[in-house]
Short mmCIF file of C-alpha atoms in Angstrom, two decimals:
data_model
loop_
_atom_site.label_atom_id
_atom_site.label_comp_id
_atom_site.label_asym_id
_atom_site.label_seq_id
_atom_site.Cartn_x
_atom_site.Cartn_y
_atom_site.Cartn_z
CA MET A 924 0.00 0.00 0.00
CA THR A 925 1.32 3.43 -0.96
CA VAL A 926 1.80 5.76 2.00
CA PRO A 927 2.97 9.36 2.34
CA ASP A 928 6.76 9.61 2.30
CA ARG A 929 8.02 10.99 5.61
CA GLY A 930 11.25 12.24 4.11
CA ARG A 931 9.50 14.33 1.46
CA LEU A 932 7.00 15.59 4.01
CA ALA A 933 9.84 16.61 6.32
CA THR A 934 11.53 18.48 3.48
CA PHE A 935 8.29 20.27 2.65
CA GLY A 936 7.45 21.11 6.26
CA LEU A 937 10.91 22.26 7.33
CA THR A 938 11.31 24.39 4.19
CA LEU A 939 7.91 25.97 4.67
CA VAL A 940 8.53 26.76 8.35
CA GLY A 941 12.04 27.98 7.62
CA LEU A 942 10.90 30.36 4.89
CA ALA A 943 8.07 31.65 7.07
CA ALA A 944 10.45 32.23 9.97
CA ALA A 945 12.88 34.02 7.69
CA LEU A 946 10.21 36.42 6.44
CA VAL A 947 8.96 37.06 9.98
CA ALA A 948 12.56 37.85 10.96
CA VAL A 949 12.85 40.26 8.04
CA SER A 950 9.60 41.91 9.12
CA LEU A 951 10.73 42.31 12.72
CA SER A 952 14.20 43.56 11.85
CA THR A 953 13.17 46.04 9.16
CA GLY A 954 9.80 47.19 10.44
CA VAL A 955 8.12 46.12 7.18
CA ARG A 956 4.80 44.56 8.09
CA MET A 957 4.07 40.94 7.19
CA VAL A 958 0.98 42.19 5.37
CA ALA A 959 3.30 44.07 3.00
CA LEU A 960 5.41 40.93 2.58
CA ALA A 961 2.33 38.80 1.79
CA PRO A 962 2.97 38.70 -2.00
CA VAL A 963 6.36 37.11 -1.29
CA TYR A 964 4.98 34.91 1.49
CA MET A 965 2.43 33.44 -0.94
CA PHE A 966 5.22 31.72 -2.86
CA THR A 967 6.65 29.85 0.13
CA PRO A 968 4.44 26.74 -0.35
CA MET A 969 5.51 26.56 -4.00
CA VAL A 970 9.19 26.69 -3.08
CA ALA A 971 8.69 24.02 -0.39
CA GLY A 972 6.74 21.84 -2.81
CA LEU A 973 9.34 22.17 -5.57
CA LEU A 974 12.14 21.28 -3.16
CA ALA A 975 10.27 18.21 -1.91
CA THR A 976 9.56 16.96 -5.43
CA LEU A 977 12.79 17.79 -7.23
CA THR A 978 15.09 16.46 -4.49
CA SER A 979 13.28 13.12 -4.62
CA GLY A 980 13.41 12.81 -8.41
CA LEU A 981 9.78 13.70 -9.06
CA ALA A 982 8.90 15.93 -12.00
CA PRO A 983 6.45 18.79 -11.34
CA GLY A 984 4.08 17.23 -13.87
CA THR A 985 3.84 14.17 -11.66
CA VAL A 986 2.18 16.22 -8.91
CA GLY A 987 -0.31 18.03 -11.13
CA LEU A 988 1.57 20.76 -12.98
CA ARG A 989 -0.05 20.24 -16.36
CA VAL A 990 -2.86 21.79 -18.39
CA GLY A 991 -5.31 18.98 -17.71
CA ARG A 992 -8.96 19.23 -18.75
CA ARG A 993 -9.61 22.74 -20.05
CA ARG A 994 -13.36 22.63 -19.48
CA TRP A 995 -12.83 22.08 -15.78
CA LEU A 996 -10.24 24.83 -15.64
CA ALA A 997 -12.98 27.18 -16.84
CA VAL A 998 -15.42 25.75 -14.32
CA ALA A 999 -12.88 26.29 -11.53
CA ALA A 1000 -12.45 29.96 -12.48
CA LEU A 1001 -16.18 30.62 -12.68
CA LEU A 1002 -17.13 28.64 -9.56
CA ALA A 1003 -15.68 31.28 -7.25
CA LEU A 1004 -18.24 33.90 -8.31
CA PRO A 1005 -21.44 32.15 -7.14
CA LEU A 1006 -19.68 31.19 -3.91
CA VAL A 1007 -18.84 34.84 -3.25
CA GLY A 1008 -22.45 35.71 -4.08
CA LEU A 1009 -23.70 33.10 -1.62
CA THR A 1010 -21.30 34.43 1.03
CA LEU A 1011 -22.73 37.91 0.51
CA ALA A 1012 -26.32 36.62 0.75
CA LEU A 1013 -25.57 34.72 3.96
CA SER A 1014 -23.85 37.79 5.41
CA VAL A 1015 -26.72 40.22 4.85
CA ALA A 1016 -29.16 37.66 6.25
CA VAL A 1017 -27.56 38.16 9.67
CA PRO A 1018 -29.26 40.79 11.88
CA GLY A 1019 -27.06 43.86 12.14
CA ILE A 1020 -25.57 43.47 8.66
CA ALA A 1021 -27.08 45.44 5.78
CA PHE A 1022 -26.67 45.36 2.00
CA ASP A 1023 -25.43 48.64 0.52
CA PRO A 1024 -26.23 48.67 -3.23
CA SER A 1025 -24.68 52.12 -3.63
CA ALA A 1026 -21.21 50.97 -2.49
CA ASP A 1027 -18.36 51.57 -4.92
CA ALA A 1028 -16.98 48.13 -5.70
CA LEU A 1029 -14.10 49.43 -7.82
CA PRO A 1030 -12.96 52.81 -6.49
CA GLY A 1031 -11.37 55.00 -9.14
CA ILE A 1032 -12.98 53.15 -12.03
CA ALA A 1033 -16.02 54.71 -13.69
CA LEU A 1034 -18.63 52.01 -14.23
CA PRO A 1035 -21.89 52.16 -16.19
CA GLY A 1036 -25.07 51.94 -14.17
CA GLY A 1037 -27.40 48.99 -13.67
CA VAL A 1038 -26.81 45.52 -15.08
CA ALA A 1039 -24.03 46.76 -17.37
CA GLY A 1040 -22.03 47.92 -14.37
CA VAL A 1041 -22.43 44.55 -12.65
CA LEU A 1042 -21.28 42.74 -15.80
CA VAL A 1043 -18.25 45.01 -16.17
CA THR A 1044 -17.35 44.44 -12.51
CA PHE A 1045 -17.50 40.67 -12.87
CA GLY A 1046 -15.57 40.86 -16.15
CA LEU A 1047 -12.76 42.78 -14.47
CA VAL A 1048 -12.77 40.37 -11.52
CA LEU A 1049 -12.45 37.39 -13.87
CA ALA A 1050 -9.73 39.05 -15.93
CA LEU A 1051 -7.60 39.91 -12.90
CA GLY A 1052 -8.43 36.67 -11.08
CA THR A 1053 -7.33 34.42 -13.94
CA THR A 1054 -4.13 36.38 -14.65
CA VAL A 1055 -2.37 38.44 -11.99
CA ASN A 1056 -4.15 36.93 -8.98
CA ALA A 1057 -3.78 33.40 -10.33
CA VAL A 1058 0.00 33.79 -10.55
CA PHE A 1059 0.22 34.62 -6.85
CA ALA A 1060 -2.37 31.97 -6.01
CA PHE A 1061 -0.24 29.40 -7.84
CA GLY A 1062 2.52 30.22 -5.37
CA GLU A 1063 0.31 28.69 -2.70
CA GLU A 1064 -1.47 26.05 -4.70
CA PHE A 1065 1.51 24.19 -6.11
CA GLY A 1066 2.45 23.47 -2.51
CA TRP A 1067 -1.02 22.69 -1.14
CA ARG A 1068 -2.97 21.16 -4.01
CA GLY A 1069 0.03 20.13 -6.10
CA TYR A 1070 2.72 18.39 -4.08
CA LEU A 1071 0.94 17.97 -0.73
CA LEU A 1072 -2.36 16.70 -2.18
CA TRP A 1073 -0.39 14.20 -4.28
CA GLU A 1074 1.63 13.12 -1.24
CA LEU A 1075 -1.42 12.73 0.99
CA ALA A 1076 -3.59 11.07 -1.67
CA PRO A 1077 -3.39 7.69 0.17
CA LEU A 1078 -5.41 9.30 3.00
CA GLY A 1079 -8.43 9.67 0.72
CA PHE A 1080 -10.45 12.69 -0.44
CA TRP A 1081 -11.90 13.90 2.85
CA LYS A 1082 -9.02 13.26 5.21
CA ALA A 1083 -6.40 14.69 2.84
CA SER A 1084 -8.57 17.76 2.24
CA GLY A 1085 -9.03 18.27 5.98
CA VAL A 1086 -5.33 17.96 6.81
CA ILE A 1087 -4.33 20.34 4.01
CA GLY A 1088 -7.06 22.79 5.01
CA ALA A 1089 -5.85 22.89 8.62
CA LEU A 1090 -2.22 23.41 7.58
CA TRP A 1091 -3.27 26.02 5.04
CA GLY A 1092 -5.14 27.94 7.73
CA LEU A 1093 -2.28 27.81 10.22
CA TRP A 1094 0.16 28.95 7.52
CA HIS A 1095 -1.77 32.27 7.41
CA ALA A 1096 -0.99 32.95 11.09
CA PRO A 1097 1.96 35.37 10.67
CA ILE A 1098 -0.09 37.61 8.38
CA ILE A 1099 -3.27 37.41 10.44
CA LEU A 1100 -1.43 38.16 13.68
CA ASP A 1101 -0.10 41.26 11.91
CA GLY A 1102 -3.68 42.48 11.48
CA TYR A 1103 -4.83 41.11 8.13
CA ASN A 1104 -8.48 40.02 7.68
CA PHE A 1105 -9.24 40.19 11.42
CA PRO A 1106 -7.51 43.35 12.73
CA SER A 1107 -9.71 43.59 15.84
CA PHE A 1108 -9.36 39.88 16.68
CA PRO A 1109 -5.92 38.71 15.45
CA VAL A 1110 -5.55 35.69 17.76
CA LEU A 1111 -9.14 34.53 17.38
CA GLY A 1112 -8.77 35.27 13.68
CA VAL A 1113 -6.17 32.53 13.31
CA GLY A 1114 -8.74 30.00 14.55
CA VAL A 1115 -11.44 31.41 12.26
CA MET A 1116 -9.07 31.20 9.31
CA VAL A 1117 -8.33 27.55 10.09
CA VAL A 1118 -12.07 26.82 10.15
CA ALA A 1119 -12.53 28.66 6.86
CA CYS A 1120 -9.65 26.88 5.15
CA VAL A 1121 -10.87 23.47 6.29
CA ALA A 1122 -14.29 24.37 4.86
CA PHE A 1123 -12.71 25.60 1.60
CA SER A 1124 -10.35 22.70 1.08
CA PRO A 1125 -12.68 19.94 -0.25
CA LEU A 1126 -13.90 22.13 -3.12
CA TYR A 1127 -10.32 22.92 -4.06
CA THR A 1128 -9.55 19.20 -4.04
CA TYR A 1129 -12.65 18.56 -6.13
CA VAL A 1130 -11.78 21.01 -8.94
CA VAL A 1131 -8.17 19.79 -9.05
CA LEU A 1132 -9.31 16.20 -9.46
CA ARG A 1133 -11.91 17.08 -12.08
CA ALA A 1134 -9.41 19.19 -14.03
CA GLU A 1135 -6.55 16.77 -13.36
CA SER A 1136 -4.38 19.82 -12.82
CA VAL A 1137 -3.24 22.04 -9.95
CA LEU A 1138 -3.88 25.00 -12.28
CA ALA A 1139 -7.58 24.60 -11.47
CA ALA A 1140 -6.87 25.46 -7.83
CA ALA A 1141 -4.79 28.50 -8.86
CA LEU A 1142 -7.61 29.81 -11.07
CA PHE A 1143 -10.26 29.14 -8.40
CA HIS A 1144 -8.11 30.79 -5.74
CA GLY A 1145 -7.22 33.75 -7.97
CA VAL A 1146 -10.81 34.59 -8.89
CA PHE A 1147 -11.98 34.06 -5.31
CA ASN A 1148 -9.34 36.47 -4.01
CA GLY A 1149 -10.26 38.97 -6.69
CA SER A 1150 -14.00 38.85 -6.04
CA ALA A 1151 -14.04 38.27 -2.28
CA GLY A 1152 -13.71 41.98 -1.62
CA LEU A 1153 -17.24 42.44 -2.94
CA VAL A 1154 -18.53 40.89 0.29
CA VAL A 1155 -16.65 43.44 2.37
CA VAL A 1156 -17.86 46.31 0.17
CA TYR A 1157 -21.56 45.46 -0.02
CA ALA A 1158 -22.14 43.88 3.42
CA VAL A 1159 -21.96 46.79 5.87
CA THR A 1160 -22.11 46.86 9.64
CA GLU A 1161 -20.75 49.05 12.42
CA ARG A 1162 -19.88 46.09 14.62
CA PRO A 1163 -16.33 44.77 14.13
CA VAL A 1164 -17.29 41.30 15.34
CA LEU A 1165 -19.84 41.03 12.52
CA ASN A 1166 -17.69 42.78 9.96
CA GLU A 1167 -14.57 40.69 10.50
CA LEU A 1168 -15.71 37.35 11.89
CA VAL A 1169 -19.02 36.91 10.06
CA ALA A 1170 -19.50 39.07 6.94
CA SER A 1171 -16.16 38.14 5.45
CA PRO A 1172 -15.11 35.79 2.66
CA VAL A 1173 -12.86 34.09 5.22
CA GLY A 1174 -15.29 34.53 8.09
CA LEU A 1175 -18.18 32.38 9.19
CA ALA A 1176 -20.34 33.36 6.20
CA GLY A 1177 -17.63 32.28 3.78
CA ALA A 1178 -17.05 29.02 5.65
CA LEU A 1179 -20.79 28.29 5.61
CA ALA A 1180 -21.08 29.04 1.88
CA PHE A 1181 -18.27 26.62 1.08
CA GLY A 1182 -19.69 24.12 3.55
CA LEU A 1183 -23.04 24.13 1.76
CA ALA A 1184 -21.35 23.68 -1.61
CA THR A 1185 -19.23 20.86 -0.19
CA ALA A 1186 -22.39 19.16 1.10
CA VAL A 1187 -23.73 19.15 -2.45
CA VAL A 1188 -20.50 17.62 -3.70
CA GLY A 1189 -20.68 15.01 -0.94
CA VAL A 1190 -24.23 14.03 -1.86
CA ARG A 1191 -23.40 13.80 -5.57
CA GLY A 1192 -20.25 11.82 -4.84
CA THR A 1193 -16.59 12.79 -4.79
CA PRO A 1194 -14.04 11.63 -7.37
CA GLU A 1195 -11.49 9.14 -6.15
CA LEU A 1196 -8.31 10.76 -4.90
CA THR A 1197 -5.32 8.87 -6.27
CA ARG A 1198 -1.84 9.97 -7.19
CA GLY A 1199 -2.44 8.85 -10.75
CA ALA A 1200 -5.42 11.19 -11.05
CA LEU A 1201 -3.24 14.19 -10.21
CA GLY A 1202 -0.17 13.70 -12.37
CA ASN A 1203 1.25 12.09 -15.46
CA GLY A 1204 3.86 10.02 -13.67
#
C-alpha cells in the first residue's frame, strides 16, 4: 500500500517553516509589516513543494503541474463567483448586517449603471483573477494542491482535504497576527481562518481532481481572491465582530457558503483521490 513519504513531508514542512520564519525575521528587523510581505509569502508553499519533489526525483508534472482538462479549468475559475455571491447573501441575512447597493466596488474606475455595471465588474474580476491573482495563487497552490495533495492522496479525499485545510489555515498565522483580515481579533482570527480553510479545502480538491491539474486550484483561488472583496464592500455593519468574523469571505459566512457547496459535492459523490489522477507520472 502506498503511503505518504516521511522524508519528502519533512523536506516540505521544514522548508515551509524555515521560509516563514525568515520572512517574519525580516519583518521584525526592518519594520516592514508581514501584510506588506504577503505577496512574497504566498510563494513559500511553492518553493517548499518544488524542493520536496525535485530532491526526490519527481517531475512537477507528476504532482499536477499540467494543463489537464480545459473545461474544468474554466469551471474552476467561474465557480468562485457564485460562492462569493452566496457568502454575501448569507452575510446580509444576519441581523445587524445590511446590504449597501450604492457601495463603490471598484474605487477610481467609472462604471456604467445597472446591469451593465455589474457585468463590467465581474468581467474585471475574472480578468484579474485568472491572470495576476492566479499567478500569486499558484505560489500557494503548487504546494497545497500540487505536491501535498499528491503526497497525501493515500489518506483519501476527505481526510487529505481536511489535513491540508488545517495546515493552510495555520500557515496564514503570521499575516493574520499582523492584522490582516481580522484586525480587531488577530488571535481569534487565526482560529477562524483555520475553520474557513478546512471548509474551503474539499472544493479545491474537487476542482483539481476534475481538471486533473493544480492549475484549477490556482484559477479558483485567484478569482476568489479577486471577487471576495465584494462581500466586504456590499455587506456593511458598524460592529467589528460582525464585519470581520461573520460578513467576510474568510469569516463564518464564507465558511458556511463553502460548507453548503461541499455538502452538495458530498451528496453527488466525490471523485477518487489517487496519485495517478493528479499527475502524469
